Amino acid sequence: MRVPLSWLREYVDLPATETGRDVQAKLVSAGLEVETVEHLGADLKGPLVVGQVLTIEELEGFKKPIRFCTVDVGQANGTGEPQEIVCGARNFVVGDKVVVVLPGATLPGGFSISARKTYGKTSHGMICSGDELGMGDDGSHGIIVLPPETEVGKDAIELLELVDEVLDIAVTANRGDCLSIRGVAREAAIAYGLPLRDPALLDVPGPNAFGYPVQVSDPFGCDRFTARTVTGLSPEARSPLWLQRRLQKVGMRPISLAVDVTNYVMMELGQPLHAYDRTLVQGTIGVRRAEEGEQIKTLDGVERKLHAEDLVITDDRGPIGLAGVMGGANTEIADHAEGEGTTDVVIEAAHFDAVSIARTARRHKLSSEASRRFERGVDPQAAAAAAQRTVDLLVLLAGGTAEAGVTEVVAPSAPHTISVPADHPDKVAGVSYGRETVVRRLQEVGCDVYGQDELIVTVPSWRPDLQEINDLAEEVIRLEGYENLPSTLPRPPAGRGLTHRQRLHRRAGRALAGAGYVEAPNYPFVSEQVFDQLGLEADDPARRVVRLTNPLNDEEPALRTSLLPGLLGALRRNGGRGSHDLALFETGLVFLPRSEQRVAAVLPVDRRPTDAEIAELDAALPEQPRHVAVVLAGAREQAGWWGKGRPADWADAVEAGRLVAREAGAELVVRGGQYGPWHPGRCAEFVVVVDGAETVVGHAGELHPRVVKAFGLPARTSAMELDLDVLEAVGDDTPQAPAISTFPVATQDVALVVDKFVPHAEVETALREGAGELLEGIRLFDVYENEEQLGDGKKSLAYALRFRAGDRTLTVDEASAARDAAVALAGERTGAVLRG
């Protein structure tokens, strides 16, 4: 909601020294979100005056039409002589009053005006359009043509109200009252402790039998409908400048007098209105639900098929408007044009059900200024006042006559009353406000308050969001100032936060979820036959399990030593239900029996166990390291217009392991391996260095076909499992800032021929050590095998080596020397030779 400060001052006598920033601070303190304060005309500098076009000469020989004009600007130019101006616009004629900017002035955007020669003439200023003055589009798409009665030489900055401040307020869904100048003025009056001149306090005639006939068939959807008629409007009447400027400042485009007046009153009072051309309305105006399949052409020119839940305005022909959303084209007000403008109008001011209007607007994807207000709540008591205000303006500005007939259809309703303890806001806020403060604040909002310890509060019609006692407490608290609420930091007992192990567990899960895996927690119970399905050796330590004395299921009497059985079972179940592209992960405990079996002591219940007793209990429990595992099957990247996609494979499982290791800050060595359920030729072994010795912490790769068949899994299923606790022990997850060097990198590529059985990881390790501290990075970018070129049992590994020094630019000799040292060590350890 855009609120011009000049308009706001009409209803609240704000101090003359208050700026838009000051008002913003007050309203923000009261709970309104004022996003920005726009300073209109802040960089505008005169002279900017009213001129009258005396002559127009068409200049020939140019690619576009150009006119040389003389304009009377009175004494504004200091001489009284006509001002010579070159202009390309064509929407004005001799005798028109226009806005002229003279040399020495500055337009919005810092555009300075001076006399200059153009198109063979000297132009002493400009004839201005609305866009050039920062006014926005007035519908003409050209020069501003002022009313004929405008005085020549008058200051146009003051005339057009070009200097102002506009508050841009983000109105929340519960504060529909603030989608109006009236509502914001009420909040400003409360914030400053000043009286409000309520624009809705008008003398309104009562309903009578002479008004335009209206029939409301759905009183739930429309509980109030006011109709007024104005006749004899001047077809040539145009909206005055002050009205156009106010509409432009709130973000609306002037259209025609009747439409502009209804929009003006809507922005002023918050009550949406609609004006019908009386000569086009046939018979009684009705309000009902649409019949399925009915159609209406709305004012935006779109033919819309109606739904049975849509609330519509009708006449004897059928729908003439979508209630509370947009009018129909068949009763549209004609624009001002000589002899063609609308002369008789029927004004509609109604109150519609918020939910019904919201659903209709969304159903038809048609959000309007009217629907925005009805969705958030409109004051039903303001309908009659809004209709009267509209009638008064039409009579004043278009010379119309207000007919004596007044139609008002009202469904009976009672004001909403809430019973609230006087100290309830105190309890909510933790502050002692006192009864007097609570009553005063609720009365400022507009509530009627009675009672002592138990207050009976009658909610004002413009605040439908006040439904229960906590809403009333919120009003008191926000008006007293959220910033005045005491802040007390909680004092949690020391040592109760997440442990480092728990934080790593969460980070690993978030990282895998971010990589496209879905968490699938499983029960920790397994049958011992599952180890045969996994293809584990008879002496594999994973076959040693902890058995439950009283298992939930006799078929699963043991605690798991691996996360894979549960995940593979989840993969099978999802595949059987039609989900074929799967990437699942789990982080959880596995249970390993201790070599020495102990009986757990029975702890006392009459006191806290001692630390020794707790340690003894822990020693009797099995070891419970935390693992992380993933399984993949189907497509890893879907096929579509963007590409062919690709299936999940062993490399994805390996990358999942690397991802978890990065979260733990651990250096993970990946090399070929062979273990249990994995395919012997497509299995990677994960290794870390613990206390100087290499320790295998997991495996990844494609599952063995026998395992796939035993579990009923899709072909080429891949999996990974890692020991998180070991990664935590060797890792350093302290965030590391990236190292940025101002010196260039030197890249050297090497292709090494090695035996096929030599793992890439060994070659890379040797290259790293041999290259020394100048090596910044190493990447394997090609693996090539060809017996004719390389020899039997050989393969070529091509690496990109990046060298950089932190204190100088490396020479070619330095980079080459480091590369040669790396190749020499790789040759010594793995038998690698440079490919010729």
PDB file of N, CA, C and O in Angstrom, residues 84-112:
ATOM      1  N   GLU A  84      10.698  29.479 -27.533  1.00  0.00           N
ATOM      2  CA  GLU A  84      10.822  28.623 -28.715  1.00  0.00           C
ATOM      3  C   GLU A  84      11.323  27.242 -28.269  1.00  0.00           C
ATOM      4  O   GLU A  84      12.372  27.131 -27.639  1.00  0.00           O
ATOM      5  N   ILE A  85      10.550  26.215 -28.633  1.00  0.00           N
ATOM      6  CA  ILE A  85      10.854  24.856 -28.150  1.00  0.00           C
ATOM      7  C   ILE A  85      10.639  23.860 -29.284  1.00  0.00           C
ATOM      8  O   ILE A  85       9.624  23.928 -29.993  1.00  0.00           O
ATOM      9  N   VAL A  86      11.585  22.943 -29.444  1.00  0.00           N
ATOM     10  CA  VAL A  86      11.458  21.836 -30.397  1.00  0.00           C
ATOM     11  C   VAL A  86      10.879  20.643 -29.655  1.00  0.00           C
ATOM     12  O   VAL A  86      11.347  20.284 -28.566  1.00  0.00           O
ATOM     13  N   CYS A  87       9.868  20.003 -30.237  1.00  0.00           N
ATOM     14  CA  CYS A  87       9.192  18.878 -29.568  1.00  0.00           C
ATOM     15  C   CYS A  87       8.772  17.843 -30.603  1.00  0.00           C
ATOM     16  O   CYS A  87       8.341  18.194 -31.705  1.00  0.00           O
ATOM     17  N   GLY A  88       8.883  16.567 -30.240  1.00  0.00           N
ATOM     18  CA  GLY A  88       8.500  15.490 -31.150  1.00  0.00           C
ATOM     19  C   GLY A  88       7.118  14.920 -30.888  1.00  0.00           C
ATOM     20  O   GLY A  88       6.615  14.133 -31.683  1.00  0.00           O
ATOM     21  N   ALA A  89       6.492  15.284 -29.767  1.00  0.00           N
ATOM     22  CA  ALA A  89       5.162  14.744 -29.441  1.00  0.00           C
ATOM     23  C   ALA A  89       4.090  15.384 -30.310  1.00  0.00           C
ATOM     24  O   ALA A  89       4.235  16.522 -30.778  1.00  0.00           O
ATOM     25  N   ARG A  90       2.958  14.672 -30.481  1.00  0.00           N
ATOM     26  CA  ARG A  90       1.922  15.157 -31.377  1.00  0.00           C
ATOM     27  C   ARG A  90       0.526  15.137 -30.739  1.00  0.00           C
ATOM     28  O   ARG A  90      -0.483  15.259 -31.445  1.00  0.00           O
ATOM     29  N   ASN A  91       0.474  14.992 -29.423  1.00  0.00           N
ATOM     30  CA  ASN A  91      -0.848  14.899 -28.785  1.00  0.00           C
ATOM     31  C   ASN A  91      -1.335  16.239 -28.251  1.00  0.00           C
ATOM     32  O   ASN A  91      -2.164  16.287 -27.361  1.00  0.00           O
ATOM     33  N   PHE A  92      -0.804  17.359 -28.773  1.00  0.00           N
ATOM     34  CA  PHE A  92      -1.285  18.672 -28.361  1.00  0.00           C
ATOM     35  C   PHE A  92      -1.416  19.559 -29.594  1.00  0.00           C
ATOM     36  O   PHE A  92      -0.802  19.304 -30.642  1.00  0.00           O
ATOM     37  N   VAL A  93      -2.221  20.604 -29.468  1.00  0.00           N
ATOM     38  CA  VAL A  93      -2.494  21.507 -30.589  1.00  0.00           C
ATOM     39  C   VAL A  93      -2.326  22.937 -30.095  1.00  0.00           C
ATOM     40  O   VAL A  93      -2.124  23.201 -28.900  1.00  0.00           O
ATOM     41  N   VAL A  94      -2.429  23.870 -31.046  1.00  0.00           N
ATOM     42  CA  VAL A  94      -2.334  25.286 -30.710  1.00  0.00           C
ATOM     43  C   VAL A  94      -3.461  25.647 -29.743  1.00  0.00           C
ATOM     44  O   VAL A  94      -4.612  25.270 -29.925  1.00  0.00           O
ATOM     45  N   GLY A  95      -3.101  26.361 -28.691  1.00  0.00           N
ATOM     46  CA  GLY A  95      -4.063  26.761 -27.673  1.00  0.00           C
ATOM     47  C   GLY A  95      -4.047  25.898 -26.439  1.00  0.00           C
ATOM     48  O   GLY A  95      -4.604  26.296 -25.405  1.00  0.00           O
ATOM     49  N   ASP A  96      -3.429  24.717 -26.500  1.00  0.00           N
ATOM     50  CA  ASP A  96      -3.394  23.827 -25.340  1.00  0.00           C
ATOM     51  C   ASP A  96      -2.463  24.382 -24.268  1.00  0.00           C
ATOM     52  O   ASP A  96      -1.453  25.042 -24.560  1.00  0.00           O
ATOM     53  N   LYS A  97      -2.820  24.113 -23.012  1.00  0.00           N
ATOM     54  CA  LYS A  97      -1.965  24.445 -21.883  1.00  0.00           C
ATOM     55  C   LYS A  97      -1.081  23.226 -21.591  1.00  0.00           C
ATOM     56  O   LYS A  97      -1.584  22.095 -21.449  1.00  0.00           O
ATOM     57  N   VAL A  98       0.232  23.482 -21.498  1.00  0.00           N
ATOM     58  CA  VAL A  98       1.194  22.392 -21.313  1.00  0.00           C
ATOM     59  C   VAL A  98       2.159  22.758 -20.189  1.00  0.00           C
ATOM     60  O   VAL A  98       2.173  23.893 -19.705  1.00  0.00           O
ATOM     61  N   VAL A  99       2.972  21.786 -19.804  1.00  0.00           N
ATOM     62  CA  VAL A  99       4.006  21.994 -18.783  1.00  0.00           C
ATOM     63  C   VAL A  99       5.335  22.218 -19.492  1.00  0.00           C
ATOM     64  O   VAL A  99       5.760  21.398 -20.316  1.00  0.00           O
ATOM     65  N   VAL A 100       5.985  23.347 -19.171  1.00  0.00           N
ATOM     66  CA  VAL A 100       7.231  23.731 -19.837  1.00  0.00           C
ATOM     67  C   VAL A 100       8.342  23.810 -18.792  1.00  0.00           C
ATOM     68  O   VAL A 100       8.188  24.449 -17.749  1.00  0.00           O
ATOM     69  N   VAL A 101       9.462  23.172 -19.084  1.00  0.00           N
ATOM     70  CA  VAL A 101      10.647  23.291 -18.231  1.00  0.00           C
ATOM     71  C   VAL A 101      11.626  24.204 -18.954  1.00  0.00           C
ATOM     72  O   VAL A 101      11.923  24.017 -20.139  1.00  0.00           O
ATOM     73  N   LEU A 102      12.105  25.231 -18.272  1.00  0.00           N
ATOM     74  CA  LEU A 102      12.954  26.259 -18.865  1.00  0.00           C
ATOM     75  C   LEU A 102      14.423  25.976 -18.589  1.00  0.00           C
ATOM     76  O   LEU A 102      14.764  25.226 -17.665  1.00  0.00           O
ATOM     77  N   PRO A 103      15.313  26.573 -19.376  1.00  0.00           N
ATOM     78  CA  PRO A 103      16.753  26.372 -19.142  1.00  0.00           C
ATOM     79  C   PRO A 103      17.140  26.744 -17.721  1.00  0.00           C
ATOM     80  O   PRO A 103      16.638  27.706 -17.139  1.00  0.00           O
ATOM     81  N   GLY A 104      18.039  25.938 -17.170  1.00  0.00           N
ATOM     82  CA  GLY A 104      18.464  26.112 -15.789  1.00  0.00           C
ATOM     83  C   GLY A 104      17.794  25.166 -14.824  1.00  0.00           C
ATOM     84  O   GLY A 104      18.206  25.053 -13.667  1.00  0.00           O
ATOM     85  N   ALA A 105      16.752  24.493 -15.296  1.00  0.00           N
ATOM     86  CA  ALA A 105      16.026  23.553 -14.439  1.00  0.00           C
ATOM     87  C   ALA A 105      16.700  22.186 -14.468  1.00  0.00           C
ATOM     88  O   ALA A 105      17.545  21.894 -15.323  1.00  0.00           O
ATOM     89  N   THR A 106      16.314  21.351 -13.518  1.00  0.00           N
ATOM     90  CA  THR A 106      16.806  19.973 -13.457  1.00  0.00           C
ATOM     91  C   THR A 106      15.609  19.053 -13.283  1.00  0.00           C
ATOM     92  O   THR A 106      14.795  19.236 -12.372  1.00  0.00           O
ATOM     93  N   LEU A 107      15.504  18.038 -14.150  1.00  0.00           N
ATOM     94  CA  LEU A 107      14.414  17.064 -14.088  1.00  0.00           C
ATOM     95  C   LEU A 107      14.838  15.852 -13.265  1.00  0.00           C
ATOM     96  O   LEU A 107      16.031  15.652 -13.007  1.00  0.00           O
ATOM     97  N   PRO A 108      13.867  15.027 -12.823  1.00  0.00           N
ATOM     98  CA  PRO A 108      14.214  13.816 -12.069  1.00  0.00           C
ATOM     99  C   PRO A 108      15.247  12.975 -12.802  1.00  0.00           C
ATOM    100  O   PRO A 108      15.182  12.810 -14.027  1.00  0.00           O
ATOM    101  N   GLY A 109      16.175  12.443 -12.039  1.00  0.00           N
ATOM    102  CA  GLY A 109      17.270  11.681 -12.620  1.00  0.00           C
ATOM    103  C   GLY A 109      18.503  12.519 -12.873  1.00  0.00           C
ATOM    104  O   GLY A 109      19.481  12.048 -13.459  1.00  0.00           O
ATOM    105  N   GLY A 110      18.459  13.803 -12.446  1.00  0.00           N
ATOM    106  CA  GLY A 110      19.626  14.665 -12.624  1.00  0.00           C
ATOM    107  C   GLY A 110      19.792  15.184 -14.028  1.00  0.00           C
ATOM    108  O   GLY A 110      20.897  15.585 -14.425  1.00  0.00           O
ATOM    109  N   PHE A 111      18.709  15.246 -14.838  1.00  0.00           N
ATOM    110  CA  PHE A 111      18.776  15.698 -16.225  1.00  0.00           C
ATOM    111  C   PHE A 111      18.660  17.218 -16.264  1.00  0.00           C
ATOM    112  O   PHE A 111      17.596  17.788 -16.007  1.00  0.00           O
ATOM    113  N   SER A 112      19.772  17.897 -16.574  1.00  0.00           N
ATOM    114  CA  SER A 112      19.800  19.362 -16.592  1.00  0.00           C
ATOM    115  C   SER A 112      19.301  19.887 -17.925  1.00  0.00           C
ATOM    116  O   SER A 112      19.605  19.334 -19.001  1.00  0.00           O
TER     117      SER A 112
END
